[in-house]
Short mmCIF file of C-alpha atoms in Angstrom, two decimals:
data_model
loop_
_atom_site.label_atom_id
_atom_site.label_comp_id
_atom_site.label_asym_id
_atom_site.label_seq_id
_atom_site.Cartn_x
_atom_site.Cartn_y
_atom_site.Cartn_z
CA UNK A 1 29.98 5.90 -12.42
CA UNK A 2 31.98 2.78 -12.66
CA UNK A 3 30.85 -0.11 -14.79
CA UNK A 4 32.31 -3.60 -15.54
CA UNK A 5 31.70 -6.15 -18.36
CA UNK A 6 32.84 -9.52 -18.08
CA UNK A 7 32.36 -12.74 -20.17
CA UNK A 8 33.87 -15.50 -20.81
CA UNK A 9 36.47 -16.09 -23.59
CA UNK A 10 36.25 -18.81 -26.94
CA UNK A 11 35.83 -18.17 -30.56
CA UNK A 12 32.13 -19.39 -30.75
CA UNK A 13 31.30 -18.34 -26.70
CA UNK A 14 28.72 -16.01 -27.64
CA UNK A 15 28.84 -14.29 -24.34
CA UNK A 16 31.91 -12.98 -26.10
CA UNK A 17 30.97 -11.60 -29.10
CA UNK A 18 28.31 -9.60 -26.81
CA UNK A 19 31.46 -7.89 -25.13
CA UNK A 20 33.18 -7.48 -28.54
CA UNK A 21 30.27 -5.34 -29.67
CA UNK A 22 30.08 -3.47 -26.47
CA UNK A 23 33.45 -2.78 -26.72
CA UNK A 24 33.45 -1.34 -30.44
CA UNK A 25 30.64 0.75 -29.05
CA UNK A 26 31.35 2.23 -25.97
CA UNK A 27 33.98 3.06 -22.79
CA UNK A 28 32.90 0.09 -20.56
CA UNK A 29 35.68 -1.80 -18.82
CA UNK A 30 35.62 -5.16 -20.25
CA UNK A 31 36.65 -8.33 -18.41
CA UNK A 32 37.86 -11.63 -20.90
CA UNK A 33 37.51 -14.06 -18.18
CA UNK A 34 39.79 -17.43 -19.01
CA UNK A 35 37.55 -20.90 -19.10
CA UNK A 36 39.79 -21.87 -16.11
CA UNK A 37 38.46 -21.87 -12.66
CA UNK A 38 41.13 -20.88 -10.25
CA UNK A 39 42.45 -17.94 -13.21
CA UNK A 40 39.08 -16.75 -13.76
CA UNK A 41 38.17 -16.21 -9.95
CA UNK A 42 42.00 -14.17 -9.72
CA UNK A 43 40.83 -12.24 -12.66
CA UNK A 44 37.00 -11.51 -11.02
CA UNK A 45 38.29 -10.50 -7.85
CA UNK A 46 41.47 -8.43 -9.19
CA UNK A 47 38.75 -6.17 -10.69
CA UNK A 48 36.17 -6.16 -7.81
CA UNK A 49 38.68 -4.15 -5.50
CA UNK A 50 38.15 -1.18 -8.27
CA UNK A 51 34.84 -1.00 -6.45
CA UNK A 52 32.60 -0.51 -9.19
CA UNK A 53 29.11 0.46 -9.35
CA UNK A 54 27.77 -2.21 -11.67
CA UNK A 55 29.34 -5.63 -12.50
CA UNK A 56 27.76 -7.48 -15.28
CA UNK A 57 28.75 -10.92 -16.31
CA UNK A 58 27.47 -12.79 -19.02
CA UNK A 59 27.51 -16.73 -19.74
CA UNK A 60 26.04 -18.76 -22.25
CA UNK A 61 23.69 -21.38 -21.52
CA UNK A 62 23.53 -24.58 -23.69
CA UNK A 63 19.85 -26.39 -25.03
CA UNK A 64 17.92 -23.06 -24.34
CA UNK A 65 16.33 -20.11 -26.57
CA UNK A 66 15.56 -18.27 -23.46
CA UNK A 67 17.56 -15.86 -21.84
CA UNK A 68 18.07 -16.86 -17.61
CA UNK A 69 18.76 -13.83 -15.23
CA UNK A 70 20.45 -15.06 -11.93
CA UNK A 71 19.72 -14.64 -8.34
CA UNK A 72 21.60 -16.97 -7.07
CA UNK A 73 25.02 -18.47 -6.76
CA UNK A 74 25.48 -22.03 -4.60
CA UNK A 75 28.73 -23.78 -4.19
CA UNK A 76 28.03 -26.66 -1.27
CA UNK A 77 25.80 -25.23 1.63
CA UNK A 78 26.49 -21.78 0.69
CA UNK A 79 23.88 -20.02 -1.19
CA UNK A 80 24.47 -16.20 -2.61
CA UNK A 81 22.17 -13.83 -3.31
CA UNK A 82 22.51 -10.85 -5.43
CA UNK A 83 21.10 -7.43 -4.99
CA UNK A 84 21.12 -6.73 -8.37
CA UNK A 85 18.26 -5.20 -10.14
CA UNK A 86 17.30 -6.41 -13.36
CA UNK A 87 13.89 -5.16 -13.94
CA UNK A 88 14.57 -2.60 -16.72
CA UNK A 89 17.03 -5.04 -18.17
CA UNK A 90 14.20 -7.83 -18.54
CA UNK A 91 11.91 -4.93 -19.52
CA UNK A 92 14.17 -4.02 -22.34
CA UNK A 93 14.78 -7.74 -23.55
CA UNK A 94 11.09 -8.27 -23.49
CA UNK A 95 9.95 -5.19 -25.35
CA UNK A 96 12.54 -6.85 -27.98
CA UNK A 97 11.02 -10.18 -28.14
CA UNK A 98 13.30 -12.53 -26.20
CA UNK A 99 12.04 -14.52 -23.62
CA UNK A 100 13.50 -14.15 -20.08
CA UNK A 101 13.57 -15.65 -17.13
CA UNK A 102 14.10 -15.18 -13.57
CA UNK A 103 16.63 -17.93 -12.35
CA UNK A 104 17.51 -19.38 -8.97
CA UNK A 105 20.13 -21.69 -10.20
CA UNK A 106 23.47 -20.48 -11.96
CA UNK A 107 24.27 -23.57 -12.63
CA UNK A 108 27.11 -25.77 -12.01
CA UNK A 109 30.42 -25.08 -13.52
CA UNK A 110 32.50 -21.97 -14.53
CA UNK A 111 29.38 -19.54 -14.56
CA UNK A 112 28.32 -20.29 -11.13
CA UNK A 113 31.86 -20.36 -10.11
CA UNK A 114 32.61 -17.11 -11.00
CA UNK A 115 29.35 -15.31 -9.83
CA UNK A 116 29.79 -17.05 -6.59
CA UNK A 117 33.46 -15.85 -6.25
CA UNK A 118 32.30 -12.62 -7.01
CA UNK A 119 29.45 -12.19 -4.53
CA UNK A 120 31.57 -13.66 -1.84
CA UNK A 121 34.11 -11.04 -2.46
CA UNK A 122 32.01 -8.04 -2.70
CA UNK A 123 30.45 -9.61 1.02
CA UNK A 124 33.95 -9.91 2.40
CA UNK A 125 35.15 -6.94 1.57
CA UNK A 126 32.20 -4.78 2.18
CA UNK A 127 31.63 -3.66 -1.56
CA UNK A 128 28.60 -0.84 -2.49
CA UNK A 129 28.78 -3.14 -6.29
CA UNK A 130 25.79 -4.21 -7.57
CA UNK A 131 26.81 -7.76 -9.63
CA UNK A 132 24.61 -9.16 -11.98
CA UNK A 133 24.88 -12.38 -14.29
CA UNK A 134 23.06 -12.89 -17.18
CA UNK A 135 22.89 -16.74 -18.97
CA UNK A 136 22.04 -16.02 -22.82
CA UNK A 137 22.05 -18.65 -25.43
CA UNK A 138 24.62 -20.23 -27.61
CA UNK A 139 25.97 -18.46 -30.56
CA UNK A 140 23.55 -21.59 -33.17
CA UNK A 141 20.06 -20.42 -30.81
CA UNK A 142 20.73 -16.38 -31.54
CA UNK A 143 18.43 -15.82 -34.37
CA UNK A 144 20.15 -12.10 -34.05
CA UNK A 145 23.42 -11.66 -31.98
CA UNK A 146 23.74 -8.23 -33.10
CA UNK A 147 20.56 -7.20 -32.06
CA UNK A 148 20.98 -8.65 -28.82
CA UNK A 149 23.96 -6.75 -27.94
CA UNK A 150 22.18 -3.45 -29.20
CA UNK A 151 19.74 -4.51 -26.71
CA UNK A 152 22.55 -5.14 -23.90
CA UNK A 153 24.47 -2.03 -24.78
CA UNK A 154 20.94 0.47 -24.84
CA UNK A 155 20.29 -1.26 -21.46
CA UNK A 156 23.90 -0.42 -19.89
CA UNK A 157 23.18 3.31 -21.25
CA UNK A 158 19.96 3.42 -18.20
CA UNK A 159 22.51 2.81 -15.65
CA UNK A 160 24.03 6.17 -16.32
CA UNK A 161 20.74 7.46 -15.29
CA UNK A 162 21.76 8.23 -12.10
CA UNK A 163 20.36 11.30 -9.97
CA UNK A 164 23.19 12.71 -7.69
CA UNK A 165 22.16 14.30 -3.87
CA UNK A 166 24.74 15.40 -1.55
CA UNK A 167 23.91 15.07 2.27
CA UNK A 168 25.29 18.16 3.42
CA UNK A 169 25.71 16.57 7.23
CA UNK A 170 26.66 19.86 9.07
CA UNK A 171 27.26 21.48 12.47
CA UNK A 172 26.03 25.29 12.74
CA UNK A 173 28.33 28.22 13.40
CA UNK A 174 27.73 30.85 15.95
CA UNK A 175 26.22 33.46 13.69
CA UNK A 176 24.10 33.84 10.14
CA UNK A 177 27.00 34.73 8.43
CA UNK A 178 28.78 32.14 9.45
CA UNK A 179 26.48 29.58 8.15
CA UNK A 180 26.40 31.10 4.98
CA UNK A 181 30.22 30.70 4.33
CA UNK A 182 30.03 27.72 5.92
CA UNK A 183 27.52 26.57 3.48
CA UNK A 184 28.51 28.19 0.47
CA UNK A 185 32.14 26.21 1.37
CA UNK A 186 30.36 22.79 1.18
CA UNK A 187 28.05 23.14 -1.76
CA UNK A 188 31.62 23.92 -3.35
CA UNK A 189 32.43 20.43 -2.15
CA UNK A 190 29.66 18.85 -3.30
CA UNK A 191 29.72 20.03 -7.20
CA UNK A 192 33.57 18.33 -7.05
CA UNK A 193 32.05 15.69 -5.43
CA UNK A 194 29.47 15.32 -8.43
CA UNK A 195 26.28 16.33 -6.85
CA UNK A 196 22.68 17.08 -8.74
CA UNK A 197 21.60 18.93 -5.71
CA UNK A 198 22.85 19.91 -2.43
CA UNK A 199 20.53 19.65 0.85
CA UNK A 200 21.36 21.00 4.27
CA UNK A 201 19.60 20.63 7.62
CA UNK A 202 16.54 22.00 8.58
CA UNK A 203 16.62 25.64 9.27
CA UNK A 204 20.13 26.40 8.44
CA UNK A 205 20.37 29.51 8.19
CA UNK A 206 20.20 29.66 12.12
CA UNK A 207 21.17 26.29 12.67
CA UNK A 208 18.10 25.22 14.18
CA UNK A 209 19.01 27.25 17.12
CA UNK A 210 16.68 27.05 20.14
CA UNK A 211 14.46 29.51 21.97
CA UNK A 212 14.30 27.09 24.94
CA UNK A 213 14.99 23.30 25.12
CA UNK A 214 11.98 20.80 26.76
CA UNK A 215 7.92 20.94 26.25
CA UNK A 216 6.34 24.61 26.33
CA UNK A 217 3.92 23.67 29.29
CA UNK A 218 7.27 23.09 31.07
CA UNK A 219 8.47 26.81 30.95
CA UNK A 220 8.03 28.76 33.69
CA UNK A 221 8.03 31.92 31.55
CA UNK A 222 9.19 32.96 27.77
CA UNK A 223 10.58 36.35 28.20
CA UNK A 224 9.11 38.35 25.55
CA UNK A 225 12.66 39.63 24.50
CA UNK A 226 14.38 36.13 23.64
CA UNK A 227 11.16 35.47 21.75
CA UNK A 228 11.73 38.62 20.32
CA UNK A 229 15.69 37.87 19.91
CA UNK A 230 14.86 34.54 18.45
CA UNK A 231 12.15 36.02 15.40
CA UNK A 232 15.04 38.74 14.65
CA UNK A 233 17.21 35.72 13.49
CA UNK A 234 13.86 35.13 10.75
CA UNK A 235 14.73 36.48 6.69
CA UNK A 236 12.67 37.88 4.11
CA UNK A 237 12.85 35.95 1.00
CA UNK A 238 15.03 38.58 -0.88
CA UNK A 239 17.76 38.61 1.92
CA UNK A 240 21.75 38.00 1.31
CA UNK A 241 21.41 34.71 2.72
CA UNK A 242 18.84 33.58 0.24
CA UNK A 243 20.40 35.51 -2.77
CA UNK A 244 23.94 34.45 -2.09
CA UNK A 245 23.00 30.48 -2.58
CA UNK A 246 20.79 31.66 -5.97
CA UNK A 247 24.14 33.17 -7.72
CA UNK A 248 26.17 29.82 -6.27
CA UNK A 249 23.95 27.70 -7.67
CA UNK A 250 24.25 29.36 -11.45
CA UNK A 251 28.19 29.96 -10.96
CA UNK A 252 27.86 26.08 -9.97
CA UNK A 253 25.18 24.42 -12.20
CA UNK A 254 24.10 22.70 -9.04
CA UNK A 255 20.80 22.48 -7.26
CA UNK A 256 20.43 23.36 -4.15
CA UNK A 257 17.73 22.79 -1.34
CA UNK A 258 18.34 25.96 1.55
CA UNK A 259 16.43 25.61 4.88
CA UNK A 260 15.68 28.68 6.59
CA UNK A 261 13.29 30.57 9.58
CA UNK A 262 11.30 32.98 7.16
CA UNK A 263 10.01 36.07 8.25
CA UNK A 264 6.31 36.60 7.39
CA UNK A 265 3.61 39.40 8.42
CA UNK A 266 2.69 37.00 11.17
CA UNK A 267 4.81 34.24 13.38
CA UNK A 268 8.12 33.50 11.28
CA UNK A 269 7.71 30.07 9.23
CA UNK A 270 10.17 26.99 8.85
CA UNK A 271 10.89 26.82 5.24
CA UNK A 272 12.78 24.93 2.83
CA UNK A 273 13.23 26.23 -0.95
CA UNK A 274 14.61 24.16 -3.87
CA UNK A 275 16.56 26.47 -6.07
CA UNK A 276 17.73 24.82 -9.44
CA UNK A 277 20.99 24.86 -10.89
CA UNK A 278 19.87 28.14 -13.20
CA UNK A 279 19.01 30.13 -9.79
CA UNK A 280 15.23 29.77 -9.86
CA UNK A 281 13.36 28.73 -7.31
CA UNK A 282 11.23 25.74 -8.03
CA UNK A 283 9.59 25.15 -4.87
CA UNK A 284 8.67 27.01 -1.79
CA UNK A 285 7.59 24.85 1.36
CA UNK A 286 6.71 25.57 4.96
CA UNK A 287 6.48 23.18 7.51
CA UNK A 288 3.21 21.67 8.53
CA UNK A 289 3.55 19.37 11.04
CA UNK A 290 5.40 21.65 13.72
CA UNK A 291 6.21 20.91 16.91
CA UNK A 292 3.49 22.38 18.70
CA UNK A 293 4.24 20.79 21.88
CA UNK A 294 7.96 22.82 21.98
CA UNK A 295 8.95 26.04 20.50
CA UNK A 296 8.09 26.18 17.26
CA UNK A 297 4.75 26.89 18.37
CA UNK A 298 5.93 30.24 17.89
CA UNK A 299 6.18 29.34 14.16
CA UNK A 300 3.40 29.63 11.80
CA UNK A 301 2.62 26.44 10.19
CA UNK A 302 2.63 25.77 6.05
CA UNK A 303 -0.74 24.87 4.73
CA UNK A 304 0.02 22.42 1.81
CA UNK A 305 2.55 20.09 0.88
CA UNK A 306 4.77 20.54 -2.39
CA UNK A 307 6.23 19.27 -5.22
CA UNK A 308 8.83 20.24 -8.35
CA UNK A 309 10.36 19.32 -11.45
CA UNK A 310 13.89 19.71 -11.57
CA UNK A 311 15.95 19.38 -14.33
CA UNK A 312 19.62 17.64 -14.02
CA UNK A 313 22.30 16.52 -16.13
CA UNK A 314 20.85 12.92 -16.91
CA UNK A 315 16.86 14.41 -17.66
CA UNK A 316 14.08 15.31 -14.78
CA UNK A 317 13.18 14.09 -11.80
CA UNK A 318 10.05 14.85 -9.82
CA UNK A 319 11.32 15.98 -6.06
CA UNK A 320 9.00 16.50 -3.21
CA UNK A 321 9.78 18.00 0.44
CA UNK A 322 9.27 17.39 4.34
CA UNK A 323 10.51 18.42 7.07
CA UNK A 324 11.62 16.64 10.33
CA UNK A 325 8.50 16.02 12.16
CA UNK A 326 6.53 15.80 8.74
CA UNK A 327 7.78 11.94 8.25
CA UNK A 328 6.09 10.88 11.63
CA UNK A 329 2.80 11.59 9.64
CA UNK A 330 1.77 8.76 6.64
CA UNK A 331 -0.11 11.90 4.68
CA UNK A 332 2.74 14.03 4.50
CA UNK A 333 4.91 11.64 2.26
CA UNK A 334 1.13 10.01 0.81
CA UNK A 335 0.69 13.54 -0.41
CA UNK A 336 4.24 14.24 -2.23
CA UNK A 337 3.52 10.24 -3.49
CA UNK A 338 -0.22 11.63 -5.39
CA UNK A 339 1.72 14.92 -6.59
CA UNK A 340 3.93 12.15 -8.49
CA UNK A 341 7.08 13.00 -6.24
CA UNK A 342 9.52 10.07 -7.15
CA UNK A 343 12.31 11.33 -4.41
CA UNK A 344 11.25 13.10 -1.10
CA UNK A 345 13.72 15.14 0.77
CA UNK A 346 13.78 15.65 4.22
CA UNK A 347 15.46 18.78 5.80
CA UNK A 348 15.63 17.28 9.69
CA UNK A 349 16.99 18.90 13.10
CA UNK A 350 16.55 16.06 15.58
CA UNK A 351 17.65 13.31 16.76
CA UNK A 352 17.84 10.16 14.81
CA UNK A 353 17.08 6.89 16.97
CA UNK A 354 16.65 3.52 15.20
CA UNK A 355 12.77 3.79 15.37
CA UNK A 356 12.58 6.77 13.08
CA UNK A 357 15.36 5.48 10.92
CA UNK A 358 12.92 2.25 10.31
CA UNK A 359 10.07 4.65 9.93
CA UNK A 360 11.50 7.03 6.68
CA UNK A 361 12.50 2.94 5.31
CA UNK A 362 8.97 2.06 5.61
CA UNK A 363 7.61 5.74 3.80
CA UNK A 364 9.88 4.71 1.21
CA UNK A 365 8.28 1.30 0.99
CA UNK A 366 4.87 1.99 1.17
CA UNK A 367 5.31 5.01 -1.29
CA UNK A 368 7.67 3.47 -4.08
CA UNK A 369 9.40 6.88 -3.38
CA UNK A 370 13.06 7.29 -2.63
CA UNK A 371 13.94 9.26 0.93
CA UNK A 372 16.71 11.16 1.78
CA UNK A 373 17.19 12.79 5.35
CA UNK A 374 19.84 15.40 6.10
CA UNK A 375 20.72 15.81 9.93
CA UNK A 376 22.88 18.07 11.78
CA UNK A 377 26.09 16.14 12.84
CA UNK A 378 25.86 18.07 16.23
CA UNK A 379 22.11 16.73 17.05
CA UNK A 380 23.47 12.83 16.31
CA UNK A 381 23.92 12.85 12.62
CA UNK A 382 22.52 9.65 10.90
CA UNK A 383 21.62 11.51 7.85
CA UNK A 384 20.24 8.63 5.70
CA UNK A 385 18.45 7.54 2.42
CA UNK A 386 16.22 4.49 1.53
CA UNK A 387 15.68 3.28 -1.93
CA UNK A 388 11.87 2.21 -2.84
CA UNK A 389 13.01 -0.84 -4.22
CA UNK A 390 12.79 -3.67 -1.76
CA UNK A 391 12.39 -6.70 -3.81
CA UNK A 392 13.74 -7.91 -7.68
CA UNK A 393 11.67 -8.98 -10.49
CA UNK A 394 11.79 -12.76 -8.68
CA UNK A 395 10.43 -11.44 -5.48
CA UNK A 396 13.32 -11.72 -3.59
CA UNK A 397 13.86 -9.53 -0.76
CA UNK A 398 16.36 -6.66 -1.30
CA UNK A 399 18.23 -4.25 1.16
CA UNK A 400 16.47 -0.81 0.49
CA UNK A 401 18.95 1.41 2.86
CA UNK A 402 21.10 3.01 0.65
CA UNK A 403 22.79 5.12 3.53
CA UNK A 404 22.97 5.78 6.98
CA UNK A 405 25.42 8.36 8.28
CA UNK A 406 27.60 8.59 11.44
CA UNK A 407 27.83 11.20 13.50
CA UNK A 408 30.44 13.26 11.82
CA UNK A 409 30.47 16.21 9.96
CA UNK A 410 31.07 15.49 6.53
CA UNK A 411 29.21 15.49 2.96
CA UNK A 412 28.11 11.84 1.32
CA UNK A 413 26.64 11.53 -1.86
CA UNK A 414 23.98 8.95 -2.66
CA UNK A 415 23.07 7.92 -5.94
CA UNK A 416 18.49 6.97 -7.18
CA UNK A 417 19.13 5.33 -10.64
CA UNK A 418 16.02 7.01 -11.86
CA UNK A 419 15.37 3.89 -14.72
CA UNK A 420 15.22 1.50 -11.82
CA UNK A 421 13.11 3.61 -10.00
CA UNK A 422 10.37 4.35 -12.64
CA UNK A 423 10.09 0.81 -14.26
CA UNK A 424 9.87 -0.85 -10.44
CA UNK A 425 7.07 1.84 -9.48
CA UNK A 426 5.13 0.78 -12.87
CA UNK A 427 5.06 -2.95 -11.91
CA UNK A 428 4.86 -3.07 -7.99
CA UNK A 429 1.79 -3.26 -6.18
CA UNK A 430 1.72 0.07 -3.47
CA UNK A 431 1.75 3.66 -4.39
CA UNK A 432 -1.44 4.69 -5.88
CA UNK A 433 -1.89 1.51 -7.31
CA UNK A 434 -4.46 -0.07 -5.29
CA UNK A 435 -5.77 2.66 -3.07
CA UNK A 436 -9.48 2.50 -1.89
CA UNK A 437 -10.21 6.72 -1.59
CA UNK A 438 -13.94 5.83 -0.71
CA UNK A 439 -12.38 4.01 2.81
CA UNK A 440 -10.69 7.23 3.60
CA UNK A 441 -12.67 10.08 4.41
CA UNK A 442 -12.44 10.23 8.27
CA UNK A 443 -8.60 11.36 7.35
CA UNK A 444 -9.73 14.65 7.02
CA UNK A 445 -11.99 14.95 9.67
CA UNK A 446 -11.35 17.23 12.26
CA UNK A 447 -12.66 15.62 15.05
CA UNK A 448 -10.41 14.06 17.66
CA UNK A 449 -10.83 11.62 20.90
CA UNK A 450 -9.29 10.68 23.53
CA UNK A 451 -6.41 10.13 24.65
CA UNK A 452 -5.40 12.21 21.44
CA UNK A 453 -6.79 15.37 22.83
CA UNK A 454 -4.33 18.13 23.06
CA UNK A 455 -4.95 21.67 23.82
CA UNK A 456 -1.93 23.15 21.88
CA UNK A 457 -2.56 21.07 18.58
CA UNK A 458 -3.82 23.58 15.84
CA UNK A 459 -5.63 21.53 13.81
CA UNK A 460 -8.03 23.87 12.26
CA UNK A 461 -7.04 25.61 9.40
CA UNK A 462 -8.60 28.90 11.50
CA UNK A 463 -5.77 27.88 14.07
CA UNK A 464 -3.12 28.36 11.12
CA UNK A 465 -4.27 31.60 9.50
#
């Protein structure tokens, strides 16, 4: 996590005695910007190319008590607009007292100049940084400077908050053991690479292999034997495959989320386990919504949907889990949502067109949940995640896609700033918020008309068991 403070310089600016005390108080880098316009966009942009996470600036505004967080930056025809999340940051302010407001208009002069140069050059050059700018009074209408920056500085502490998932974006190997080593290599990768958890594809431990490829009603006959073949390839929960990930995630402090064909008394399930970075495991969830239509109709669906506390470096976060053909279906991720999931991972082994890209966007929207989807590279990649906050504290539309993956193998890491994530789902409107549960009982009706009749949907729990 890379953070920058900037402000401008002067003995009275109190924009700089806000970075003075930040400075006595912590590691952040710290940007003096000169009262100069063509040195202080050189020293702005200089700094930018260190592609930082967060940029904060800080101005002071003249004639005001208030304290002005901006949107916007406007230098002739050319209007900016920031991405930058400031609820928490007004949250904090107003729990102390000050009065804030949500600004459109930087301004004129060296303020706007600078946040404009800024926002110009992270859109130029294709920069993840999120740049704020924050207006706060002069030094004479601070009753308390000090506490201000105490204020600023606690705030600055949230965005360490930051919840770490590697997208484990593999192709499978020709054999079980293969994708163990295989896998066992990359969650290696991902602890250097600074990952909370580690998720693979769906069913990884045999790479999602297939009995046949097309619609069931299609196959002129399923030999018995490569049905046969294809359950051998299932694993008890106390196998070497399952065990071997349990002692790397203790020897790594990482979590890990392990996809997997289990074997059961009955048809073999597809099952995804979260195992925490101690080696227990946290959750346990089968698929539901299998393919009925194709071959894992030879797979016993899962009954419930799931969710799990896990514990990271920065505190807790409250995962849930689906898998592939789960996010076509509004209750799967409405479920994880009233179990108070705050992330939902998605173990997936298809592929990814734009529709279904647009669709997890839209569960992450409608949810307040973020979504992260791990694909095999082989089966089009596209792994992805999609923030739940689509609009700032002014109501201004924000990009939620945090990531969408080529088709390469290869591991990314995307970050949920869990603050963000928590104060946005207290204030927003969807969620739980303003359900009407009366409205919704046909939801769990079993009936079903036509042209949605289909004679190898089990839809009856009798159908499961």
């Amino acid at each position: 996590m890379k953070i920058l403070i900037a402000g401008f310089e002067g003995k009275n600016n109190s924009s700089k005695i806000i970075l003075n005390y930040i400075k006595e108080k912590s590691k952040e880098d710290i940007l003096y910007l000169k009262n100069d316009f063509n040195i202080c966009k050189k020293q702005i942009e200089e700094k930018l190319i260190n592609q930082y996470d967060y940029v904060l600036m800080f101005g002071q505004k003249t004639d005001t008590k208030n304290i002005y967080l901006e949107n916007n930056a406007t230098i002739g025809e050319t209007k900016l607009t920031t991405n930058y999340y400031y609820g928490v940051l007004k949250e904090n302010l107003e729990k102390n007292n000050y009065k804030v407001i949500s600004s459109n208009d930087a301004g004129n002069y060296l303020c706007n100049e600078v946040f404009f140069r800024a926002l110009n050059f992270k859109q130029n050059n294709n920069l993840k940084s999120k740049i704020g700018f924050i207006h706060i009074p002069t030094i004479n209408n601070i009753i308390d400077i000090k506490n201000l920056s105490s204020v600023i500085l606690n705030y600055i502490e949230t965005l360490y908050d930051i919840f770490n998932i590697a997208l484990l974006q593999l192709s499978p190997m020709n054999k079980i053991e293969n994708n163990m080593l295989k896998g066992i290599e990359y969650c290696r990768k991902a602890k250097e690479k600074g990952a909370d958890i580690a998720i693979f594809p769906e069913m990884w431990n045999n790479g999602y292999e297939m009995l046949f490829e097309g619609d069931l009603k299609d196959q002129d006959d399923i030999p018995q034997e490569k049905v046969e073949r294809w359950n051998s390839k299932a694993i008890e929960n106390d196998d070497e495959f399952i065990k071997c990930y349990i002692n790397l995630a203790k020897e790594l402090q990482i979590a890990i989320a392990l996809t997997y064909l289990e074997k059961t008394e009955e048809k073999p399930k597809n099952t995804v386990i979260i195992i925490d970075k101690n080696g227990n495991i946290i959750l346990k969830y089968s698929k539901v919504h299998t393919v009925d239509s194709k071959m894992e109709a030879y797979t016993q669906p899962g009954t419930e949907f799931k969710t799990c506390e896990l514990e990271y470096e920065k505190g807790k976060v409250k995962l849930g889990t689906m898998i592939c053909f789960d996010r076509d279906f509004p209750e799967s991720a409405r479920i994880l949502m009233l179990q108070g999931s705050e992330l939902i991972l998605v173990p997936n082994a298809c592929y990814m067109s734009k529709i279904r890209l647009e669709q997890l966007k839209v569960r992450a929207y409608e949810n307040m949940v973020g979504i992260v989807t791990v694909n095999y590279a082989n089966l089009s990649g596209k792994s992805s995640a999609y923030s739940p906050i689509v609009r700032n504290i002014n109501k201004h539309e924000l990009n939620s896609e945090v990531l969408v993956m080529d088709n390469s193998e290869d591991i990314k890491i995307v970050q949920f700033n869990m603050s963000e994530i928590r104060e946005y789902r207290r204030r927003e409107t969807l969620g739980d918020a303003y359900r009407k549960p009366y409205a919704y009982k046909q939801l769990s009706e079993n009936n079903v008309q036509e042209p949605f009749i289909r004679k190898d949907a089990r839809r009856n729990i009798e159908e499961v068991i």
